[in-house]
């Protein structure tokens, strides 16, 4: 390593894009790069991505971010990843046997209806901390194994690897089959309190332990990198976090009475809690991160469509998403939108909910519908914050981040709707920053605070 000040490289692999940032010890971002990743919907309710394209996008953003930089200063790497999405690959060849089944994928909804009515429903909810929903990885695991290893022989023989995006990237980077504990907590196969794969859950979903990655704390140990030009091989990865968890970490949002809301493709509302209590109110209990040997738990509610609503409407109106705020009228004039494109997530978890726009008249203009779309985001977030409040006590502060939080109209609407102080992160790419901060801490080259305002 060079004698110049060390830098931390962080990669945030999101649903719509992979981003890389280079951070100095003051927390300032000195370089950034981004590459879009494609999303395929080959059948109604199916959402897939290419695992190889995701890996390739990581390599490209790292190379672009480090272009013109002194790579010898890169002391460590942090990773933040989309969660719950799952793929299967061949351990010997490293070749994917399936596309990545995205977290938005609903192909297992039918199996879920059966599970929800069955005798195991309460056990699954209690042990995993998660409601039964096709978003989580366990039903995707069963679906993938039913197609590629129906008798589970190859799984038991250790020939196959199941993994989330963090597992896949760690495998490509260093050849080990690992999963970070916060990501594992979103699979629905982990005992969320003991932080180990649970025999009962793996039996219910018929997923042999041999096909699952080893669960590792958020600071590792992870293997060093290889083949990540222009970096030399062996740069240590010292932090891996789920993207939503990483944003929470970057906000330093773990005070009582504080929640964070990430406005990405969907939204995650999250609050740190002191112990892993039983969670109701339509929320999830999850592991935020595990540092220094001890897990930190959080309550979380997931909304399926927030930024995706903006994308959809912007596409329909033939404008970029960033222009929707300018287009939005001061009032929706009675137009209401429920963006239940694939059912509703927290706190309702209603598979059968359908999207609708109501209250239209001959006087309705595009601006009213744009306003209704933004209102639908604020209303959904407030529904979840109110549910968090029922679990944790009064919530006074909402810390916002994610692409759609750059929209001032939406942020004002959020504050007006909820009557809480809404503080937007000034930095973009908070998930990447959270991964950078934790990686820097682990490596002993802290990267400073993230300011909000
Ligand atoms: N000015 C804006 N107003 C409203 N929405 C916006 C604006 N700019 C971007 N968005 C929305 O933000 C979303 C992208 O945010 P972000 O980059 O945080 O998502 P992501 O990281 O790809 O997804 P995820 O975090 O869900 O995996 C898009 O859905 C886009 O429509
Ligand atoms: Mg993101």
Tab-separated table of C-alpha atoms and ligand atoms in Angstrom:
chain	number	residue	atom	x	y	z
A	1	UNK	CA	0.000	0.000	0.000
A	2	UNK	CA	1.204	3.537	-0.738
A	3	UNK	CA	2.129	5.996	2.040
A	4	UNK	CA	-0.495	8.489	0.791
A	5	UNK	CA	-3.806	8.665	2.679
A	6	UNK	CA	-5.758	5.435	2.288
A	7	UNK	CA	-9.019	5.352	0.341
A	8	UNK	CA	-12.002	3.031	0.676
A	9	UNK	CA	-13.742	1.663	-2.387
A	10	UNK	CA	-17.409	0.730	-2.032
A	11	UNK	CA	-19.674	-1.020	-4.519
A	12	UNK	CA	-23.468	-0.837	-4.214
A	13	UNK	CA	-25.150	-3.443	-6.366
A	14	UNK	CA	-28.783	-2.200	-6.629
A	15	UNK	CA	-31.796	-3.415	-8.599
A	16	UNK	CA	-31.565	-0.849	-11.372
A	17	UNK	CA	-27.865	0.028	-11.265
A	18	UNK	CA	-24.464	-0.879	-9.834
A	19	UNK	CA	-22.586	2.046	-8.322
A	20	UNK	CA	-19.014	2.460	-7.082
A	21	UNK	CA	-17.611	5.257	-4.948
A	22	UNK	CA	-14.136	6.052	-3.698
A	23	UNK	CA	-14.141	7.645	-0.244
A	24	UNK	CA	-11.394	9.460	1.642
A	25	UNK	CA	-10.886	9.499	5.396
A	26	UNK	CA	-13.132	12.578	5.815
A	27	UNK	CA	-16.051	10.716	4.266
A	28	UNK	CA	-15.834	12.742	1.056
A	29	UNK	CA	-16.520	10.928	-2.201
A	30	UNK	CA	-13.536	11.549	-4.478
A	31	UNK	CA	-14.742	9.484	-7.450
A	32	UNK	CA	-17.899	7.680	-8.501
A	33	UNK	CA	-19.201	5.551	-11.346
A	34	UNK	CA	-22.458	3.849	-12.171
A	35	UNK	CA	-23.725	1.314	-14.691
A	36	UNK	CA	-27.340	0.310	-15.302
A	37	UNK	CA	-28.324	-3.362	-14.967
A	38	UNK	CA	-31.173	-4.827	-16.983
A	39	UNK	CA	-34.295	-6.340	-15.497
A	40	UNK	CA	-36.178	-8.966	-17.537
A	41	UNK	CA	-39.830	-9.884	-17.040
A	42	UNK	CA	-40.163	-13.038	-19.185
A	43	UNK	CA	-43.636	-13.886	-17.837
A	44	UNK	CA	-46.244	-12.039	-15.744
A	45	UNK	CA	-44.885	-11.707	-12.207
A	46	UNK	CA	-41.432	-13.042	-13.156
A	47	UNK	CA	-38.491	-10.687	-12.574
A	48	UNK	CA	-35.002	-11.827	-13.535
A	49	UNK	CA	-31.506	-10.409	-13.891
A	50	UNK	CA	-28.361	-11.876	-15.393
A	51	UNK	CA	-25.840	-12.921	-12.724
A	52	UNK	CA	-22.975	-12.534	-15.184
A	53	UNK	CA	-24.168	-9.054	-16.166
A	54	UNK	CA	-24.283	-8.096	-12.484
A	55	UNK	CA	-20.698	-9.273	-11.970
A	56	UNK	CA	-19.610	-7.568	-15.157
A	57	UNK	CA	-21.274	-4.306	-14.055
A	58	UNK	CA	-19.296	-4.462	-10.786
A	59	UNK	CA	-16.036	-4.861	-12.674
A	60	UNK	CA	-16.899	-2.017	-15.014
A	61	UNK	CA	-17.903	0.461	-12.270
A	62	UNK	CA	-14.774	-0.352	-10.263
A	63	UNK	CA	-12.581	0.240	-13.311
A	64	UNK	CA	-14.423	3.481	-14.180
A	65	UNK	CA	-14.339	4.752	-10.589
A	66	UNK	CA	-10.602	4.074	-10.275
A	67	UNK	CA	-9.763	5.586	-13.637
A	68	UNK	CA	-6.977	8.139	-13.064
A	69	UNK	CA	-6.682	7.252	-9.336
A	70	UNK	CA	-3.670	5.879	-7.471
A	71	UNK	CA	-4.942	2.316	-6.971
A	72	UNK	CA	-2.224	1.626	-4.418
A	73	UNK	CA	-4.146	3.906	-2.025
A	74	UNK	CA	-7.192	1.611	-1.998
A	75	UNK	CA	-6.883	0.021	1.428
A	76	UNK	CA	-10.129	-1.917	1.542
A	77	UNK	CA	-13.462	-2.609	-0.131
A	78	UNK	CA	-17.023	-2.508	1.178
A	79	UNK	CA	-19.988	-4.115	-0.560
A	80	UNK	CA	-23.652	-3.221	-0.355
A	81	UNK	CA	-26.133	-5.345	-2.253
A	82	UNK	CA	-29.765	-5.727	-3.188
A	83	UNK	CA	-31.265	-8.371	-0.935
A	84	UNK	CA	-33.453	-11.507	-1.185
A	85	UNK	CA	-32.762	-12.032	-4.911
A	86	UNK	CA	-31.319	-15.518	-5.436
A	87	UNK	CA	-29.471	-17.662	-7.966
A	88	UNK	CA	-28.016	-21.158	-8.285
A	89	UNK	CA	-24.571	-21.927	-9.678
A	90	UNK	CA	-22.240	-24.863	-10.203
A	91	UNK	CA	-19.568	-24.919	-7.515
A	92	UNK	CA	-16.851	-26.485	-9.723
A	93	UNK	CA	-17.275	-24.344	-12.832
A	94	UNK	CA	-18.723	-21.221	-11.184
A	95	UNK	CA	-21.278	-21.064	-14.011
A	96	UNK	CA	-24.777	-19.815	-13.126
A	97	UNK	CA	-27.449	-22.496	-13.635
A	98	UNK	CA	-30.212	-19.932	-13.393
A	99	UNK	CA	-30.823	-16.231	-13.777
A	100	UNK	CA	-31.014	-14.204	-10.589
A	101	UNK	CA	-34.639	-14.405	-9.411
A	102	UNK	CA	-35.289	-10.824	-8.330
A	103	UNK	CA	-36.778	-9.771	-5.011
A	104	UNK	CA	-39.746	-8.431	-6.984
A	105	UNK	CA	-40.360	-11.885	-8.527
A	106	UNK	CA	-43.825	-13.306	-7.715
A	107	UNK	CA	-43.623	-16.697	-9.432
A	108	UNK	CA	-43.935	-18.570	-6.145
A	109	UNK	CA	-47.082	-16.743	-5.022
A	110	UNK	CA	-49.222	-19.865	-5.543
A	111	UNK	CA	-47.020	-22.023	-3.275
A	112	UNK	CA	-47.218	-19.295	-0.703
A	113	UNK	CA	-50.963	-19.330	-0.533
A	114	UNK	CA	-50.685	-23.029	0.457
A	115	UNK	CA	-47.969	-22.385	3.060
A	116	UNK	CA	-49.884	-19.502	4.562
A	117	UNK	CA	-52.900	-21.712	5.152
A	118	UNK	CA	-50.765	-24.620	6.418
A	119	UNK	CA	-49.513	-25.695	9.869
A	120	UNK	CA	-46.002	-24.213	9.475
A	121	UNK	CA	-47.024	-20.602	8.851
A	122	UNK	CA	-46.678	-19.428	12.456
A	123	UNK	CA	-43.343	-21.209	12.949
A	124	UNK	CA	-41.885	-19.622	9.803
A	125	UNK	CA	-43.026	-16.158	10.886
A	126	UNK	CA	-41.689	-16.580	14.421
A	127	UNK	CA	-38.293	-18.161	13.646
A	128	UNK	CA	-37.388	-16.139	10.540
A	129	UNK	CA	-38.971	-12.900	11.770
A	130	UNK	CA	-40.495	-12.474	8.290
A	131	UNK	CA	-44.059	-12.747	7.003
A	132	UNK	CA	-44.743	-15.328	4.328
A	133	UNK	CA	-44.158	-13.563	1.034
A	134	UNK	CA	-42.591	-14.535	-2.307
A	135	UNK	CA	-40.177	-11.603	-1.939
A	136	UNK	CA	-37.908	-13.579	0.386
A	137	UNK	CA	-35.307	-16.063	-0.865
A	138	UNK	CA	-36.609	-19.346	0.597
A	139	UNK	CA	-39.439	-19.938	-1.901
A	140	UNK	CA	-37.087	-18.938	-4.727
A	141	UNK	CA	-34.592	-21.533	-3.427
A	142	UNK	CA	-37.244	-24.269	-3.509
A	143	UNK	CA	-38.315	-23.218	-7.014
A	144	UNK	CA	-34.731	-23.235	-8.350
A	145	UNK	CA	-33.860	-26.596	-6.762
A	146	UNK	CA	-37.108	-28.187	-7.975
A	147	UNK	CA	-36.044	-27.343	-11.524
A	148	UNK	CA	-32.302	-27.982	-11.396
A	149	UNK	CA	-31.934	-30.632	-8.702
A	150	UNK	CA	-35.349	-32.166	-8.094
A	151	UNK	CA	-34.064	-35.029	-5.901
A	152	UNK	CA	-31.550	-32.690	-4.161
A	153	UNK	CA	-28.750	-35.207	-4.864
A	154	UNK	CA	-26.338	-32.645	-6.339
A	155	UNK	CA	-27.168	-30.200	-3.547
A	156	UNK	CA	-26.375	-32.777	-0.860
A	157	UNK	CA	-23.163	-33.740	-2.663
A	158	UNK	CA	-22.017	-30.095	-2.421
A	159	UNK	CA	-21.922	-29.662	-6.209
A	160	UNK	CA	-24.269	-26.658	-6.262
A	161	UNK	CA	-24.283	-23.249	-4.610
A	162	UNK	CA	-27.333	-21.163	-3.786
A	163	UNK	CA	-26.616	-17.542	-3.079
A	164	UNK	CA	-27.901	-14.001	-2.783
A	165	UNK	CA	-26.143	-11.179	-4.648
A	166	UNK	CA	-23.561	-10.725	-1.866
A	167	UNK	CA	-22.807	-14.485	-1.969
A	168	UNK	CA	-22.413	-14.378	-5.736
A	169	UNK	CA	-20.093	-11.354	-5.705
A	170	UNK	CA	-17.974	-12.810	-2.884
A	171	UNK	CA	-17.715	-16.069	-4.834
A	172	UNK	CA	-16.643	-14.213	-7.973
A	173	UNK	CA	-14.232	-12.029	-5.999
A	174	UNK	CA	-12.604	-14.638	-3.818
A	175	UNK	CA	-13.968	-18.101	-4.586
A	176	UNK	CA	-15.643	-18.701	-1.200
A	177	UNK	CA	-19.331	-19.544	-0.693
A	178	UNK	CA	-20.390	-17.062	2.018
A	179	UNK	CA	-23.327	-14.860	2.963
A	180	UNK	CA	-23.330	-11.829	5.235
A	181	UNK	CA	-25.634	-12.297	8.222
A	182	UNK	CA	-27.939	-9.321	7.466
A	183	UNK	CA	-28.478	-10.653	3.947
A	184	UNK	CA	-29.005	-14.149	5.376
A	185	UNK	CA	-31.682	-12.742	7.691
A	186	UNK	CA	-33.696	-11.815	4.582
A	187	UNK	CA	-33.723	-15.330	3.136
A	188	UNK	CA	-36.375	-16.737	5.520
A	189	UNK	CA	-34.081	-19.717	6.206
A	190	UNK	CA	-32.164	-18.108	9.077
A	191	UNK	CA	-33.099	-18.243	12.749
A	192	UNK	CA	-33.071	-14.456	13.086
A	193	UNK	CA	-32.238	-14.570	16.801
A	194	UNK	CA	-29.476	-17.208	16.790
A	195	UNK	CA	-28.138	-16.153	13.349
A	196	UNK	CA	-27.754	-19.740	12.053
A	197	UNK	CA	-29.571	-21.660	9.311
A	198	UNK	CA	-32.608	-23.226	10.962
A	199	UNK	CA	-33.212	-26.976	10.463
A	200	UNK	CA	-36.992	-26.561	10.563
A	201	UNK	CA	-37.050	-23.785	7.961
A	202	UNK	CA	-34.660	-25.587	5.608
A	203	UNK	CA	-36.792	-28.747	5.936
A	204	UNK	CA	-40.046	-26.878	5.216
A	205	UNK	CA	-38.560	-25.290	2.069
A	206	UNK	CA	-36.594	-28.485	1.206
A	207	UNK	CA	-33.232	-26.744	0.949
A	208	UNK	CA	-30.274	-28.979	1.992
A	209	UNK	CA	-27.729	-27.203	4.190
A	210	UNK	CA	-24.898	-28.230	1.843
A	211	UNK	CA	-26.223	-25.927	-0.897
A	212	UNK	CA	-26.328	-22.890	1.404
A	213	UNK	CA	-23.472	-20.436	1.951
A	214	UNK	CA	-21.685	-20.076	5.264
A	215	UNK	CA	-23.103	-17.235	7.368
A	216	UNK	CA	-20.470	-14.594	8.188
A	217	UNK	CA	-20.639	-11.385	10.316
A	218	UNK	CA	-20.799	-8.051	8.463
A	219	UNK	CA	-17.079	-7.388	8.955
A	220	UNK	CA	-16.091	-10.826	7.686
A	221	UNK	CA	-13.709	-12.540	7.447
A	222	UNK	CA	-14.183	-12.298	3.670
A	223	UNK	CA	-11.635	-13.313	1.034
A	224	UNK	CA	-9.453	-10.681	-0.634
A	225	UNK	CA	-10.236	-9.721	-4.217
A	226	UNK	CA	-8.850	-11.256	-7.389
A	227	UNK	CA	-9.345	-10.298	-11.010
A	228	UNK	CA	-10.736	-6.857	-10.170
A	229	UNK	CA	-8.602	-4.732	-12.453
A	230	UNK	CA	-7.037	-2.240	-12.051
A	231	UNK	CA	-6.718	-3.306	-8.398
A	232	UNK	CA	-3.950	-5.722	-7.517
A	233	UNK	CA	-5.208	-9.083	-6.226
A	234	UNK	CA	-5.646	-9.448	-2.490
A	235	UNK	CA	-7.290	-6.132	-1.553
A	236	UNK	CA	-9.319	-7.058	1.554
A	237	UNK	CA	-13.127	-6.882	1.583
A	238	UNK	CA	-13.892	-5.782	5.148
A	239	UNK	CA	-17.610	-4.998	5.063
A	240	UNK	CA	-20.687	-6.486	3.418
A	241	UNK	CA	-24.165	-5.122	4.131
A	242	UNK	CA	-27.625	-5.360	2.608
A	243	UNK	CA	-28.281	-2.076	0.758
A	244	UNK	CA	-31.030	-0.986	3.096
A	245	UNK	CA	-28.925	-1.878	6.150
A	246	UNK	CA	-25.971	0.016	4.696
A	247	UNK	CA	-28.105	3.158	4.293
A	248	UNK	CA	-29.211	2.856	7.925
A	249	UNK	CA	-25.558	2.518	8.953
A	250	UNK	CA	-24.552	5.592	6.942
A	251	UNK	CA	-27.319	7.663	8.540
A	252	UNK	CA	-26.014	6.565	11.949
A	253	UNK	CA	-29.751	6.259	12.540
A	254	UNK	CA	-29.864	4.068	15.595
A	255	UNK	CA	-31.260	6.498	18.160
A	256	UNK	CA	-34.661	5.778	19.722
A	257	UNK	CA	-37.454	7.641	17.927
A	258	UNK	CA	-35.627	7.624	14.583
A	259	UNK	CA	-36.436	5.657	11.429
A	260	UNK	CA	-34.807	5.696	8.040
A	261	UNK	CA	-36.609	5.364	4.749
A	262	UNK	CA	-34.763	4.430	1.565
A	263	UNK	CA	-36.620	5.591	-1.543
A	264	UNK	CA	-35.253	3.290	-4.246
A	265	UNK	CA	-37.116	1.057	-6.684
A	266	UNK	CA	-39.179	0.085	-3.646
A	267	UNK	CA	-38.775	1.428	-0.142
A	268	UNK	CA	-37.451	0.050	3.092
A	269	UNK	CA	-38.353	1.693	6.362
A	270	UNK	CA	-36.096	0.532	9.169
A	271	UNK	CA	-35.445	1.256	12.852
A	272	UNK	CA	-32.848	-0.270	15.159
A	273	UNK	CA	-34.331	-2.012	18.207
A	274	UNK	CA	-32.493	-2.963	21.419
A	275	UNK	CA	-33.456	-6.669	21.468
A	276	UNK	CA	-34.876	-9.242	19.076
A	277	UNK	CA	-38.437	-9.076	20.369
A	278	UNK	CA	-41.460	-10.569	18.671
A	279	UNK	CA	-42.611	-8.182	15.953
A	280	UNK	CA	-46.179	-7.850	14.768
A	281	UNK	CA	-47.904	-4.887	13.034
A	282	UNK	CA	-47.050	-6.364	9.606
A	283	UNK	CA	-43.329	-5.652	10.012
A	284	UNK	CA	-40.206	-7.816	9.738
A	285	UNK	CA	-37.636	-8.541	12.392
A	286	UNK	CA	-34.211	-8.549	10.804
A	287	UNK	CA	-30.497	-8.406	11.562
A	288	UNK	CA	-29.266	-4.926	10.658
A	289	UNK	CA	-25.599	-5.971	10.917
A	290	UNK	CA	-23.273	-7.939	13.116
A	291	UNK	CA	-20.131	-6.152	14.257
A	292	UNK	CA	-17.850	-6.946	17.170
A	293	UNK	CA	-19.480	-10.346	17.685
A	294	UNK	CA	-22.928	-9.006	18.508
A	295	UNK	CA	-25.903	-8.724	16.127
A	296	UNK	CA	-27.888	-5.495	15.957
A	297	UNK	CA	-31.545	-6.093	15.173
A	298	UNK	CA	-34.008	-3.849	13.389
A	299	UNK	CA	-37.685	-3.735	12.554
A	300	UNK	CA	-38.364	-3.184	8.906
A	301	UNK	CA	-41.262	-2.679	6.552
A	302	UNK	CA	-40.891	-3.070	2.795
A	303	UNK	CA	-42.943	-1.248	0.204
A	304	UNK	CA	-42.771	-2.816	-3.223
A	305	UNK	CA	-43.332	0.164	-5.433
A	306	UNK	CA	-42.167	3.720	-4.756
A	307	UNK	CA	-39.476	4.772	-7.276
A	308	UNK	CA	-40.911	2.065	-9.550
A	309	UNK	CA	-44.213	3.980	-9.549
A	310	UNK	CA	-42.352	7.088	-10.689
A	311	UNK	CA	-40.550	5.086	-13.403
A	312	UNK	CA	-43.797	3.567	-14.604
A	313	UNK	CA	-45.690	6.860	-14.780
A	314	UNK	CA	-42.726	8.745	-16.271
A	315	UNK	CA	-42.488	6.052	-18.974
A	316	UNK	CA	-46.199	6.342	-19.663
A	317	UNK	CA	-45.978	10.126	-19.957
A	318	UNK	CA	-42.775	9.935	-22.019
A	319	UNK	CA	-40.663	11.980	-19.587
A	320	UNK	CA	-37.642	11.224	-17.381
A	321	UNK	CA	-38.459	10.359	-13.712
A	322	UNK	CA	-36.638	13.481	-12.537
A	323	UNK	CA	-39.238	15.665	-14.333
A	324	UNK	CA	-42.234	14.165	-12.577
A	325	UNK	CA	-41.803	16.513	-9.602
A	326	UNK	CA	-41.938	19.565	-11.902
A	327	UNK	CA	-44.968	18.153	-13.638
A	328	UNK	CA	-46.829	17.412	-10.395
A	329	UNK	CA	-49.634	19.894	-9.697
A	330	UNK	CA	-50.109	21.450	-6.258
A	331	UNK	CA	-53.088	19.197	-5.724
A	332	UNK	CA	-54.172	15.837	-7.101
A	333	UNK	CA	-57.745	17.248	-7.410
A	334	UNK	CA	-59.220	14.098	-5.917
A	335	UNK	CA	-57.135	11.610	-7.937
A	336	UNK	CA	-55.798	8.748	-5.837
A	337	UNK	CA	-53.288	6.122	-6.886
A	338	UNK	CA	-52.707	2.761	-5.203
A	339	UNK	CA	-49.506	1.396	-6.817
A	340	UNK	CA	-50.153	-2.247	-5.935
A	341	UNK	CA	-48.464	-3.463	-9.130
A	342	UNK	CA	-47.717	-6.862	-7.574
A	343	UNK	CA	-49.868	-6.894	-4.448
A	344	UNK	CA	-48.991	-4.785	-1.421
A	345	UNK	CA	-46.076	-5.277	0.990
A	346	UNK	CA	-45.779	-3.898	4.524
A	347	UNK	CA	-47.799	-3.415	6.553
A	348	UNK	CA	-50.623	-5.045	4.553
A	349	UNK	CA	-48.930	-8.034	2.837
A	350	UNK	CA	-51.916	-8.400	0.536
A	351	UNK	CA	-51.134	-10.656	-2.416
A	352	UNK	CA	-54.441	-9.897	-4.093
A	353	UNK	CA	-54.342	-6.119	-3.959
A	354	UNK	CA	-54.405	-4.602	-7.434
A	355	UNK	CA	-53.146	-1.230	-8.621
A	356	UNK	CA	-55.687	1.470	-9.283
A	357	UNK	CA	-56.156	5.124	-10.102
A	358	UNK	CA	-59.447	6.534	-8.885
A	359	UNK	CA	-61.201	9.883	-8.788
A	360	UNK	CA	-60.492	10.858	-12.397
A	361	UNK	CA	-62.764	13.304	-14.183
A	362	UNK	CA	-62.693	14.940	-17.602
A	363	UNK	CA	-60.737	17.718	-15.904
A	364	UNK	CA	-57.952	15.402	-14.760
A	365	UNK	CA	-54.545	16.342	-16.135
A	366	UNK	CA	-51.193	14.562	-16.183
A	367	UNK	CA	-50.021	16.821	-13.334
A	368	UNK	CA	-52.816	15.594	-11.058
A	369	UNK	CA	-51.854	11.988	-11.705
A	370	UNK	CA	-48.183	12.833	-11.147
A	371	UNK	CA	-49.146	14.411	-7.835
A	372	UNK	CA	-51.189	11.320	-6.909
A	373	UNK	CA	-48.162	9.107	-7.720
A	374	UNK	CA	-45.922	11.111	-5.382
A	375	UNK	CA	-48.634	11.101	-2.715
A	376	UNK	CA	-48.890	7.314	-2.990
A	377	UNK	CA	-45.202	7.066	-2.036
A	378	UNK	CA	-45.559	9.372	0.968
A	379	UNK	CA	-48.755	7.654	2.154
A	380	UNK	CA	-47.229	4.179	1.916
A	381	UNK	CA	-44.099	5.237	3.791
A	382	UNK	CA	-46.217	6.851	6.508
A	383	UNK	CA	-48.298	3.638	6.850
A	384	UNK	CA	-45.089	1.760	7.642
A	385	UNK	CA	-43.650	4.455	9.925
A	386	UNK	CA	-46.912	4.362	11.903
A	387	UNK	CA	-46.530	0.566	12.186
A	388	UNK	CA	-42.934	1.016	13.398
A	389	UNK	CA	-44.221	3.496	15.952
A	390	UNK	CA	-46.598	0.867	17.306
A	391	UNK	CA	-43.585	-1.400	17.902
A	392	UNK	CA	-41.006	1.063	19.159
A	393	UNK	CA	-42.882	4.022	20.636
A	394	UNK	CA	-43.007	7.573	19.216
A	395	UNK	CA	-41.039	8.305	16.038
A	396	UNK	CA	-40.081	11.955	15.641
A	397	UNK	CA	-37.396	11.814	12.911
A	398	UNK	CA	-37.429	10.249	9.483
A	399	UNK	CA	-34.039	10.003	7.758
A	400	UNK	CA	-34.469	9.766	3.990
A	401	UNK	CA	-32.174	8.503	1.246
A	402	UNK	CA	-32.334	6.781	-2.153
A	403	UNK	CA	-32.916	8.103	-5.677
A	404	UNK	CA	-36.440	9.441	-5.131
A	405	UNK	CA	-35.415	11.345	-1.979
A	406	UNK	CA	-33.794	13.900	-4.302
A	407	UNK	CA	-37.324	15.044	-5.128
A	408	UNK	CA	-38.118	18.085	-2.909
A	409	UNK	CA	-41.862	17.877	-3.580
A	410	UNK	CA	-41.902	14.282	-2.355
A	411	UNK	CA	-39.877	15.128	0.744
A	412	UNK	CA	-42.202	18.035	1.622
A	413	UNK	CA	-45.212	15.783	1.071
A	414	UNK	CA	-43.638	13.209	3.376
A	415	UNK	CA	-43.155	15.773	6.131
A	416	UNK	CA	-46.694	17.155	5.713
A	417	UNK	CA	-48.224	13.667	5.638
A	418	UNK	CA	-46.423	12.323	8.663
A	419	UNK	CA	-45.975	15.421	10.815
A	420	UNK	CA	-42.422	14.272	11.540
A	421	UNK	CA	-39.096	15.938	10.851
A	422	UNK	CA	-37.835	14.583	7.515
A	423	UNK	CA	-34.055	14.853	7.107
A	424	UNK	CA	-32.693	14.028	3.694
A	425	UNK	CA	-29.150	12.767	3.311
A	426	UNK	CA	-27.098	15.361	1.472
A	427	UNK	CA	-24.883	12.645	0.021
A	428	UNK	CA	-26.147	10.509	-2.823
A	429	UNK	CA	-25.446	6.800	-2.763
A	430	UNK	CA	-25.967	6.294	0.965
A	431	UNK	CA	-25.924	2.499	0.669
A	432	UNK	CA	-22.446	2.641	-0.847
A	433	UNK	CA	-21.357	5.131	1.818
A	434	UNK	CA	-22.571	2.854	4.610
A	435	UNK	CA	-20.523	-0.017	3.190
A	436	UNK	CA	-17.529	2.321	2.862
A	437	UNK	CA	-17.866	3.515	6.462
A	438	UNK	CA	-18.017	0.000	7.885
A	439	UNK	CA	-15.156	-1.216	5.675
A	440	UNK	CA	-13.059	1.775	6.773
A	441	UNK	CA	-13.857	1.140	10.429
A	442	UNK	CA	-12.907	-2.518	10.141
A	443	UNK	CA	-9.662	-1.661	8.386
A	444	UNK	CA	-8.828	1.151	10.800
A	445	UNK	CA	-9.151	3.971	8.264
A	446	UNK	CA	-12.504	5.538	9.240
A	447	UNK	CA	-14.282	7.537	6.565
A	448	UNK	CA	-16.067	10.178	8.639
A	449	UNK	CA	-19.703	11.137	9.151
A	450	UNK	CA	-22.561	11.565	6.698
A	451	UNK	CA	-24.318	14.896	7.062
A	452	UNK	CA	-28.047	15.237	6.731
A	453	UNK	CA	-30.166	18.345	6.333
B	1	LIG	N1	-36.475	13.295	-8.919
B	1	LIG	C1	-37.043	12.117	-8.689
B	1	LIG	N2	-38.318	12.047	-8.232
B	1	LIG	C2	-38.883	10.880	-7.945
B	1	LIG	N3	-38.272	9.693	-8.126
B	1	LIG	C3	-37.028	9.696	-8.590
B	1	LIG	C4	-36.332	10.904	-8.896
B	1	LIG	N4	-35.077	10.571	-9.324
B	1	LIG	C5	-34.998	9.220	-9.273
B	1	LIG	N5	-36.165	8.698	-8.842
B	1	LIG	C6	-36.469	7.285	-8.654
B	1	LIG	O1	-35.473	6.691	-7.821
B	1	LIG	C7	-35.306	5.313	-8.173
B	1	LIG	C8	-33.837	4.966	-8.200
B	1	LIG	O2	-33.328	5.124	-6.910
B	1	LIG	P1	-32.035	4.310	-6.447
B	1	LIG	O3	-30.915	4.653	-7.358
B	1	LIG	O4	-31.865	4.586	-4.993
B	1	LIG	O5	-32.546	2.820	-6.708
B	1	LIG	P2	-31.711	1.470	-6.810
B	1	LIG	O6	-30.548	1.552	-5.870
B	1	LIG	O7	-31.409	1.136	-8.208
B	1	LIG	O8	-32.773	0.449	-6.382
B	1	LIG	P3	-32.871	-0.369	-5.063
B	1	LIG	O9	-32.163	0.424	-4.003
B	1	LIG	O10	-34.351	-0.482	-4.825
B	1	LIG	O11	-32.200	-1.626	-5.380
B	1	LIG	C9	-35.945	5.132	-9.529
B	1	LIG	O12	-37.078	4.277	-9.376
B	1	LIG	C10	-36.380	6.539	-9.946
B	1	LIG	O13	-37.648	6.559	-10.562
B	2	LIG	MG1	-30.190	1.148	-3.887
